[in-house]
Amino acid sequence: MRVLGIDPGLTRCGWGVVDGRPGARPTAVGVGVVRTLPELDLELRLLELHTAVTALLREHRPDVVAIERVFTQNNKGTATGTAQAAGVAALAAAQADRPVAWHTPSEVKAAISGNGRADKEQVTLMVTRVLGLAAAPKPADAADALALAVCHAWRGPAQQRLRSAALAGGLGAPVVQRTLPRWQGVAAR
């Protein structure tokens, strides 16, 4: 399974792509950061982010996009920008007909390091080791995005099976697949 991990942010939005599956060592495919200038109008920053994520989706063709679930931060301005960036990434994934998985920071930290309260340095160290990288990904946003992708590669399939079983009313029950109509864009009048 190929996973595009997104660590959302307006100034720095980390991204990382891994190929992996539960129980196997994942492989890093690509990593980086999308940067937008704080002096630009918000709508232009969001447009730049959308354009970049759309290009990553086309280039890497992930099976799923894993995005960090925004949690409450002390700085409401930062939390708002992070949520907006996450929404733009989810929109780009939906437009590319890719499913989105949301993971909390503590879930990602626990998956990559075994400790849901790991600090940034610990996460970066474990991402470097787990993926067998020669050097640590920088900045931390890029390492966090790879950690998100690894977390989903390892945990996502089991979580999906549990969700399917819950929707079906229990394990072993048939699951009715529901598909939403594909978005066709804004119709011109």
Short mmCIF file of N, CA and C in Angstrom, two decimals, residues 71-141:
data_model
loop_
_atom_site.label_atom_id
_atom_site.label_comp_id
_atom_site.label_asym_id
_atom_site.label_seq_id
_atom_site.Cartn_x
_atom_site.Cartn_y
_atom_site.Cartn_z
N PHE A 71 -5.53 18.92 16.71
CA PHE A 71 -5.90 18.89 18.12
C PHE A 71 -5.88 20.32 18.65
N THR A 72 -6.43 20.54 19.82
CA THR A 72 -6.48 21.87 20.40
C THR A 72 -5.08 22.34 20.74
N GLN A 73 -4.76 23.52 20.27
CA GLN A 73 -3.47 24.13 20.58
C GLN A 73 -3.71 25.39 21.40
N ASN A 74 -2.68 25.83 22.12
CA ASN A 74 -2.80 27.05 22.91
C ASN A 74 -2.99 28.27 22.01
N ASN A 75 -2.34 28.28 20.86
CA ASN A 75 -2.43 29.39 19.93
C ASN A 75 -3.57 29.13 18.95
N LYS A 76 -4.70 29.80 19.12
CA LYS A 76 -5.87 29.55 18.27
C LYS A 76 -5.60 29.89 16.81
N GLY A 77 -4.76 30.88 16.55
CA GLY A 77 -4.41 31.22 15.16
C GLY A 77 -3.68 30.08 14.48
N THR A 78 -2.76 29.45 15.20
CA THR A 78 -2.03 28.30 14.65
C THR A 78 -2.97 27.13 14.41
N ALA A 79 -3.86 26.88 15.36
CA ALA A 79 -4.82 25.78 15.22
C ALA A 79 -5.73 26.00 14.03
N THR A 80 -6.16 27.24 13.82
CA THR A 80 -7.04 27.54 12.68
C THR A 80 -6.31 27.31 11.37
N GLY A 81 -5.08 27.80 11.26
CA GLY A 81 -4.30 27.60 10.04
C GLY A 81 -4.02 26.14 9.76
N THR A 82 -3.73 25.40 10.83
CA THR A 82 -3.47 23.96 10.69
C THR A 82 -4.73 23.25 10.20
N ALA A 83 -5.88 23.61 10.76
CA ALA A 83 -7.14 23.00 10.34
C ALA A 83 -7.47 23.34 8.89
N GLN A 84 -7.19 24.59 8.49
CA GLN A 84 -7.44 24.98 7.11
C GLN A 84 -6.55 24.19 6.15
N ALA A 85 -5.28 24.03 6.52
CA ALA A 85 -4.35 23.27 5.69
C ALA A 85 -4.78 21.81 5.60
N ALA A 86 -5.24 21.23 6.71
CA ALA A 86 -5.72 19.85 6.70
C ALA A 86 -6.94 19.71 5.79
N GLY A 87 -7.83 20.69 5.85
CA GLY A 87 -9.02 20.66 5.00
C GLY A 87 -8.68 20.74 3.52
N VAL A 88 -7.72 21.57 3.18
CA VAL A 88 -7.29 21.70 1.78
C VAL A 88 -6.67 20.38 1.30
N ALA A 89 -5.86 19.74 2.14
CA ALA A 89 -5.26 18.46 1.75
C ALA A 89 -6.34 17.39 1.57
N ALA A 90 -7.33 17.38 2.46
CA ALA A 90 -8.43 16.41 2.33
C ALA A 90 -9.24 16.68 1.07
N LEU A 91 -9.46 17.95 0.74
CA LEU A 91 -10.18 18.30 -0.49
C LEU A 91 -9.43 17.80 -1.72
N ALA A 92 -8.12 18.03 -1.76
CA ALA A 92 -7.32 17.56 -2.90
C ALA A 92 -7.41 16.04 -3.03
N ALA A 93 -7.37 15.33 -1.89
CA ALA A 93 -7.48 13.86 -1.92
C ALA A 93 -8.85 13.45 -2.46
N ALA A 94 -9.91 14.10 -2.00
CA ALA A 94 -11.26 13.77 -2.48
C ALA A 94 -11.38 14.03 -3.98
N GLN A 95 -10.81 15.13 -4.45
CA GLN A 95 -10.86 15.43 -5.87
C GLN A 95 -10.09 14.40 -6.69
N ALA A 96 -9.07 13.78 -6.09
CA ALA A 96 -8.30 12.73 -6.77
C ALA A 96 -8.89 11.35 -6.52
N ASP A 97 -10.04 11.29 -5.85
CA ASP A 97 -10.73 10.04 -5.55
C ASP A 97 -9.88 9.11 -4.70
N ARG A 98 -9.17 9.69 -3.73
CA ARG A 98 -8.33 8.94 -2.80
C ARG A 98 -8.97 9.02 -1.42
N PRO A 99 -9.04 7.91 -0.69
CA PRO A 99 -9.58 7.96 0.67
C PRO A 99 -8.63 8.71 1.61
N VAL A 100 -9.21 9.30 2.64
CA VAL A 100 -8.44 10.03 3.64
C VAL A 100 -8.59 9.32 4.98
N ALA A 101 -7.47 9.16 5.67
CA ALA A 101 -7.46 8.60 7.03
C ALA A 101 -6.90 9.67 7.95
N TRP A 102 -7.55 9.84 9.09
CA TRP A 102 -7.15 10.85 10.06
C TRP A 102 -6.52 10.16 11.27
N HIS A 103 -5.36 10.63 11.68
CA HIS A 103 -4.66 10.05 12.83
C HIS A 103 -4.27 11.16 13.80
N THR A 104 -4.44 10.90 15.09
CA THR A 104 -4.06 11.88 16.11
C THR A 104 -2.55 11.87 16.30
N PRO A 105 -2.00 12.98 16.79
CA PRO A 105 -0.55 13.00 17.05
C PRO A 105 -0.10 11.90 18.00
N SER A 106 -0.87 11.64 19.06
CA SER A 106 -0.45 10.60 20.01
C SER A 106 -0.51 9.20 19.39
N GLU A 107 -1.47 8.97 18.51
CA GLU A 107 -1.56 7.69 17.80
C GLU A 107 -0.34 7.48 16.91
N VAL A 108 0.07 8.52 16.21
CA VAL A 108 1.24 8.44 15.32
C VAL A 108 2.51 8.21 16.14
N LYS A 109 2.66 8.96 17.22
CA LYS A 109 3.84 8.82 18.08
C LYS A 109 3.93 7.41 18.66
N ALA A 110 2.79 6.88 19.09
CA ALA A 110 2.77 5.52 19.65
C ALA A 110 3.14 4.49 18.59
N ALA A 111 2.64 4.67 17.37
CA ALA A 111 2.92 3.71 16.29
C ALA A 111 4.40 3.70 15.92
N ILE A 112 5.01 4.88 15.85
CA ILE A 112 6.38 4.96 15.36
C ILE A 112 7.41 4.72 16.46
N SER A 113 7.07 5.11 17.72
CA SER A 113 8.08 5.03 18.77
C SER A 113 7.67 4.15 19.95
N GLY A 114 6.39 3.76 20.01
CA GLY A 114 5.92 3.00 21.16
C GLY A 114 5.52 3.89 22.33
N ASN A 115 5.63 5.20 22.15
CA ASN A 115 5.31 6.15 23.22
C ASN A 115 4.45 7.28 22.64
N GLY A 116 3.20 7.36 23.07
CA GLY A 116 2.28 8.38 22.57
C GLY A 116 2.63 9.79 22.98
N ARG A 117 3.64 9.94 23.85
CA ARG A 117 4.07 11.27 24.29
C ARG A 117 5.50 11.57 23.83
N ALA A 118 5.96 10.86 22.81
CA ALA A 118 7.32 11.08 22.31
C ALA A 118 7.49 12.51 21.82
N ASP A 119 8.72 13.04 21.99
CA ASP A 119 8.98 14.40 21.50
C ASP A 119 9.41 14.33 20.03
N LYS A 120 9.56 15.51 19.43
CA LYS A 120 9.90 15.59 18.00
C LYS A 120 11.20 14.87 17.68
N GLU A 121 12.19 14.99 18.55
CA GLU A 121 13.49 14.35 18.30
C GLU A 121 13.36 12.83 18.29
N GLN A 122 12.56 12.30 19.22
CA GLN A 122 12.34 10.85 19.29
C GLN A 122 11.63 10.37 18.02
N VAL A 123 10.61 11.10 17.59
CA VAL A 123 9.87 10.72 16.38
C VAL A 123 10.80 10.72 15.18
N THR A 124 11.60 11.78 15.04
CA THR A 124 12.53 11.87 13.91
C THR A 124 13.54 10.72 13.94
N LEU A 125 14.08 10.42 15.11
CA LEU A 125 15.04 9.31 15.25
C LEU A 125 14.41 7.99 14.82
N MET A 126 13.19 7.72 15.29
CA MET A 126 12.53 6.46 14.97
C MET A 126 12.14 6.38 13.49
N VAL A 127 11.69 7.48 12.90
CA VAL A 127 11.38 7.50 11.48
C VAL A 127 12.64 7.15 10.68
N THR A 128 13.76 7.75 11.07
CA THR A 128 15.03 7.49 10.38
C THR A 128 15.41 6.01 10.49
N ARG A 129 15.25 5.43 11.67
CA ARG A 129 15.60 4.02 11.88
C ARG A 129 14.63 3.08 11.17
N VAL A 130 13.33 3.31 11.37
CA VAL A 130 12.32 2.41 10.79
C VAL A 130 12.42 2.36 9.27
N LEU A 131 12.67 3.52 8.67
CA LEU A 131 12.74 3.58 7.20
C LEU A 131 14.15 3.32 6.66
N GLY A 132 15.13 3.16 7.56
CA GLY A 132 16.50 2.89 7.13
C GLY A 132 17.11 4.03 6.34
N LEU A 133 16.80 5.26 6.74
CA LEU A 133 17.31 6.43 6.02
C LEU A 133 18.74 6.74 6.43
N ALA A 134 19.53 7.25 5.49
CA ALA A 134 20.91 7.60 5.78
C ALA A 134 21.00 8.85 6.65
N ALA A 135 20.02 9.75 6.50
CA ALA A 135 20.00 10.99 7.28
C ALA A 135 18.56 11.25 7.73
N ALA A 136 18.46 11.97 8.83
CA ALA A 136 17.13 12.31 9.36
C ALA A 136 16.43 13.31 8.44
N PRO A 137 15.13 13.10 8.18
CA PRO A 137 14.40 14.07 7.36
C PRO A 137 14.28 15.40 8.11
N LYS A 138 14.47 16.48 7.38
CA LYS A 138 14.37 17.82 7.97
C LYS A 138 13.51 18.68 7.07
N PRO A 139 12.76 19.59 7.64
CA PRO A 139 12.56 19.86 9.06
C PRO A 139 11.67 18.80 9.70
N ALA A 140 11.31 19.03 10.97
CA ALA A 140 10.50 18.06 11.72
C ALA A 140 9.16 17.79 11.05
N ASP A 141 8.62 18.76 10.31
CA ASP A 141 7.34 18.58 9.62
C ASP A 141 7.43 17.43 8.61
#
